[in-house]
XYZ file of N, CA and C in Angstrom:
357
model
N 6.322 -26.299 0.214
C 7.584 -25.813 -0.308
C 7.986 -24.572 0.471
N 9.236 -24.422 0.744
C 9.683 -23.294 1.551
C 10.039 -22.093 0.686
N 10.126 -20.939 1.336
C 10.496 -19.699 0.656
C 11.954 -19.750 0.223
N 12.279 -19.111 -0.895
C 13.686 -19.027 -1.291
C 14.457 -18.170 -0.296
N 15.726 -18.468 -0.146
C 16.554 -17.667 0.749
C 16.966 -16.382 0.046
N 17.378 -15.416 0.832
C 17.781 -14.112 0.301
C 18.929 -14.249 -0.696
N 19.818 -15.233 -0.497
C 20.968 -15.403 -1.381
C 20.570 -15.812 -2.792
N 19.469 -16.551 -2.959
C 19.110 -17.029 -4.289
C 18.124 -16.113 -5.017
N 17.765 -14.988 -4.444
C 16.867 -14.036 -5.110
C 17.647 -13.195 -6.112
N 16.960 -12.799 -7.185
C 17.589 -11.955 -8.197
C 17.724 -10.513 -7.731
N 16.768 -10.042 -6.918
C 16.838 -8.681 -6.399
C 16.215 -8.646 -5.006
N 16.515 -7.591 -4.286
C 16.069 -7.431 -2.899
C 14.559 -7.182 -2.855
N 13.905 -7.814 -1.902
C 12.478 -7.593 -1.694
C 12.295 -6.382 -0.790
N 11.300 -5.561 -1.113
C 11.000 -4.362 -0.338
C 9.708 -4.602 0.442
N 9.740 -4.386 1.753
C 8.575 -4.624 2.602
C 7.514 -3.560 2.371
N 6.256 -3.971 2.419
C 5.132 -3.057 2.328
C 3.886 -3.747 2.844
N 2.796 -3.027 2.901
C 1.496 -3.563 3.305
C 0.452 -2.942 2.388
N 0.321 -3.511 1.188
C -0.527 -2.932 0.144
C -1.725 -3.836 -0.127
N -2.942 -3.311 0.007
C -4.118 -4.118 -0.301
C -4.177 -4.436 -1.790
N -4.670 -5.634 -2.097
C -4.773 -6.071 -3.488
C -5.856 -7.148 -3.583
N -6.167 -7.532 -4.802
C -7.073 -8.658 -5.052
C -6.308 -9.682 -5.861
N -6.511 -10.936 -5.561
C -5.851 -12.023 -6.266
C -6.924 -12.865 -6.951
N -6.779 -13.029 -8.260
C -7.750 -13.815 -9.037
C -7.052 -15.042 -9.611
N -7.671 -16.205 -9.406
C -7.166 -17.446 -9.983
C -7.871 -17.689 -11.321
N -7.319 -18.565 -12.148
C -7.938 -18.889 -13.436
C -9.322 -19.500 -13.263
N -9.566 -20.112 -12.113
C -10.879 -20.704 -11.832
C -11.955 -19.639 -11.645
N -11.532 -18.366 -11.497
C -12.478 -17.283 -11.265
C -12.569 -16.873 -9.810
N -11.986 -17.672 -8.903
C -12.008 -17.342 -7.478
C -11.201 -16.067 -7.251
N -11.779 -15.129 -6.482
C -11.119 -13.863 -6.172
C -11.004 -13.736 -4.662
N -9.835 -13.303 -4.199
C -9.576 -13.164 -2.766
C -8.904 -11.824 -2.495
N -9.352 -11.133 -1.447
C -8.659 -9.928 -0.998
C -7.385 -10.379 -0.289
N -6.267 -9.763 -0.641
C -4.968 -10.134 -0.078
C -4.199 -8.879 0.302
N -3.075 -9.067 0.947
C -2.155 -7.982 1.258
C -0.808 -8.350 0.641
N -0.250 -7.440 -0.154
C 1.100 -7.644 -0.677
C 2.054 -7.256 0.442
N 2.873 -8.212 0.893
C 3.760 -7.988 2.046
C 5.178 -7.610 1.649
N 5.605 -8.009 0.467
C 6.871 -7.521 -0.062
C 6.842 -7.612 -1.574
N 7.741 -6.836 -2.199
C 7.732 -6.749 -3.660
C 9.155 -6.564 -4.171
N 9.383 -7.068 -5.358
C 10.622 -6.831 -6.096
C 10.201 -6.734 -7.562
N 11.088 -6.333 -8.444
C 10.699 -6.283 -9.854
C 10.241 -7.644 -10.397
N 10.763 -8.742 -9.840
C 10.434 -10.074 -10.355
C 9.214 -10.725 -9.723
N 8.766 -10.248 -8.561
C 7.645 -10.917 -7.911
C 7.248 -10.278 -6.606
N 6.339 -10.970 -5.900
C 5.855 -10.449 -4.622
C 5.439 -11.607 -3.721
N 5.228 -11.269 -2.453
C 4.675 -12.203 -1.478
C 3.325 -11.650 -1.059
N 2.291 -12.480 -1.154
C 0.966 -12.045 -0.727
C 0.541 -12.869 0.482
N -0.394 -12.281 1.241
C -0.857 -12.914 2.469
C -2.360 -12.760 2.590
N -3.017 -13.823 3.043
C -4.451 -13.795 3.320
C -4.778 -15.011 4.172
N -5.670 -14.839 5.133
C -6.026 -15.966 5.986
C -6.881 -16.990 5.258
N -7.486 -16.627 4.124
C -8.295 -17.567 3.352
C -7.525 -18.144 2.169
N -6.266 -17.781 2.046
C -5.466 -18.171 0.889
C -5.148 -19.665 0.894
N -5.430 -20.305 -0.233
C -5.109 -21.717 -0.392
C -4.739 -21.941 -1.856
N -3.493 -21.609 -2.196
C -3.030 -21.687 -3.579
C -1.820 -22.604 -3.632
N -1.769 -23.449 -4.625
C -0.650 -24.378 -4.789
C 0.405 -23.817 -5.740
N 1.649 -24.195 -5.548
C 2.694 -23.797 -6.499
C 2.330 -24.242 -7.911
N 2.639 -23.388 -8.871
C 2.310 -23.661 -10.265
C 1.014 -23.007 -10.723
N 0.207 -22.525 -9.777
C -1.062 -21.870 -10.106
C -0.791 -20.507 -10.732
N -1.459 -20.220 -11.837
C -1.345 -18.901 -12.460
C -2.383 -17.980 -11.835
N -1.969 -16.753 -11.500
C -2.841 -15.792 -10.830
C -2.651 -14.403 -11.435
N -3.602 -13.531 -11.127
C -3.478 -12.113 -11.437
C -3.641 -11.375 -10.113
N -2.621 -10.628 -9.724
C -2.668 -9.826 -8.502
C -2.901 -8.389 -8.937
N -3.973 -7.789 -8.409
C -4.298 -6.414 -8.776
C -4.173 -5.519 -7.554
N -3.016 -4.827 -7.428
C -2.855 -3.889 -6.316
C -3.841 -2.728 -6.445
N -4.230 -2.157 -5.325
C -5.141 -1.018 -5.318
C -4.620 0.088 -6.226
N -5.461 0.529 -7.170
C -5.117 1.635 -8.046
C -4.173 1.293 -9.180
N -3.921 0.009 -9.421
C -3.003 -0.397 -10.482
C -3.640 -1.455 -11.368
N -2.992 -1.717 -12.507
C -3.419 -2.808 -13.370
C -2.982 -4.129 -12.753
N -3.613 -5.207 -13.202
C -3.273 -6.528 -12.699
C -1.879 -6.967 -13.111
N -1.229 -7.712 -12.229
C 0.096 -8.264 -12.480
C -0.044 -9.777 -12.600
N 0.187 -10.320 -13.791
C 0.064 -11.755 -14.020
C 1.308 -12.466 -13.519
N 1.112 -13.646 -12.952
C 2.254 -14.387 -12.469
C 1.913 -15.818 -12.121
N 2.903 -16.516 -11.625
C 2.774 -17.921 -11.240
C 3.225 -18.085 -9.799
N 2.447 -18.845 -9.025
C 2.803 -19.118 -7.636
C 4.022 -20.046 -7.634
N 5.098 -19.647 -6.961
C 6.329 -20.436 -6.898
C 6.464 -21.199 -5.590
N 5.882 -20.690 -4.512
C 5.876 -21.381 -3.234
C 4.643 -20.949 -2.459
N 4.180 -21.790 -1.570
C 3.057 -21.419 -0.708
C 3.278 -22.025 0.658
N 2.761 -21.344 1.624
C 2.898 -21.781 3.009
C 1.736 -21.241 3.806
N 1.896 -21.220 5.066
C 0.852 -20.799 5.991
C 0.311 -19.403 5.675
N -0.819 -19.336 5.006
C -1.535 -18.099 4.697
C -0.765 -17.128 3.806
N 0.267 -17.596 3.104
C 1.000 -16.704 2.209
C 1.594 -17.507 1.059
N 1.954 -16.780 0.014
C 2.610 -17.433 -1.117
C 3.475 -16.422 -1.863
N 4.417 -16.947 -2.626
C 5.310 -16.127 -3.433
C 4.924 -16.233 -4.893
N 4.866 -15.101 -5.565
C 4.447 -15.056 -6.968
C 5.571 -14.468 -7.809
N 5.878 -15.161 -8.903
C 6.845 -14.653 -9.872
C 6.055 -14.026 -11.013
N 6.322 -12.751 -11.305
C 5.601 -12.045 -12.362
C 6.006 -12.557 -13.741
N 5.040 -12.558 -14.671
C 5.338 -12.910 -16.068
C 6.280 -11.892 -16.687
N 5.994 -10.622 -16.433
C 6.843 -9.523 -16.910
C 7.306 -8.726 -15.706
N 8.615 -8.611 -15.536
C 9.111 -7.873 -14.363
C 8.649 -6.416 -14.362
N 8.464 -5.893 -13.153
C 8.162 -4.474 -12.978
C 9.430 -3.668 -13.193
N 9.276 -2.439 -13.578
C 10.426 -1.541 -13.597
C 10.827 -1.333 -12.133
N 12.127 -1.356 -11.813
C 12.546 -1.181 -10.412
C 11.977 0.073 -9.754
N 11.808 1.157 -10.518
C 11.254 2.388 -9.941
C 9.802 2.194 -9.505
N 9.051 1.335 -10.195
C 7.654 1.064 -9.813
C 7.631 0.313 -8.485
N 8.474 -0.696 -8.347
C 8.532 -1.444 -7.087
C 8.931 -0.524 -5.934
N 9.894 0.354 -6.161
C 10.318 1.289 -5.119
C 9.213 2.273 -4.765
N 8.464 2.742 -5.765
C 7.350 3.663 -5.514
C 6.274 2.973 -4.672
N 5.937 1.729 -5.014
C 4.945 0.985 -4.239
C 5.416 0.837 -2.794
N 6.694 0.545 -2.613
C 7.258 0.413 -1.267
C 7.126 1.724 -0.486
N 7.480 2.840 -1.115
C 7.400 4.143 -0.424
C 5.963 4.494 -0.061
N 5.032 4.232 -0.966
C 3.629 4.622 -0.726
C 2.905 3.701 0.249
N 3.344 2.458 0.366
C 2.620 1.490 1.188
C 3.524 0.828 2.224
N 4.409 1.605 2.808
C 5.236 1.057 3.882
C 4.348 0.593 5.038
N 3.192 1.229 5.206
C 2.168 0.807 6.168
C 0.814 1.041 5.515
N -0.261 0.621 6.179
C -1.606 0.888 5.667
C -2.004 2.344 5.860
N -1.264 3.080 6.704
C -1.608 4.469 6.964
C -1.240 5.336 5.780
N -2.003 6.393 5.508
C -1.629 7.291 4.416
C -0.331 8.012 4.759
N 0.436 8.431 3.732
C 1.711 9.090 4.003
C 1.570 10.377 4.797
N 0.467 11.103 4.624
C 0.255 12.344 5.365
C -1.107 12.301 6.042
N -1.143 12.679 7.306
C -2.407 12.786 8.023
C -2.824 14.244 7.955
N -4.013 14.514 7.389
C -4.416 15.921 7.261
C -4.514 16.600 8.626
N -4.014 17.828 8.696
C -4.068 18.598 9.934
C -5.478 19.124 10.114
N -5.998 18.964 11.315
C -7.329 19.461 11.613
C -7.241 20.263 12.899
N -7.445 21.556 12.775
C -7.364 22.413 13.967
C -8.572 22.155 14.848
N -8.316 21.803 16.081
C -9.374 21.557 17.041
C -9.072 22.351 18.303
N -10.077 22.482 19.112
C -9.871 23.131 20.410
C -8.899 22.283 21.213
N -8.006 22.906 21.968
C -7.054 22.115 22.766
C -7.793 21.182 23.725
N -7.281 19.993 23.876
C -7.914 19.012 24.767
C -7.202 19.030 26.108
N -7.974 18.842 27.131
C -7.413 18.741 28.470
C -7.207 17.277 28.789
N -6.056 16.937 29.268
C -5.769 15.569 29.604
C -6.030 15.333 31.090
N -6.671 14.245 31.385
C -6.922 13.888 32.782
C -5.690 13.185 33.336
N -5.416 13.435 34.600
C -4.242 12.817 35.217
C -4.574 11.481 35.787
């Protein structure tokens, strides 16, 4: 099944790269990356992912409670999940701001001796 087009979505998806765990009702747990999020759902990605549409899952983003949902589409190493209860839009926006990349928002400054660059 293919991904829904942008026109048929209820709200805009926000890109991010947030580590999470995905648990199926069978008990199988997989480390995944949340690649985009909206109040109604998310897209997760994993090279070991093999989930069929209609499967109920719990996605647990790092540092958050699990988000229950149902797989609506699946494709090559990724799938779309519709949440049982929508997130507050501010939560989705906060996740987007904090996890725009895997890098932390601030890199701590560490004073070191100046380095000489070789030509």
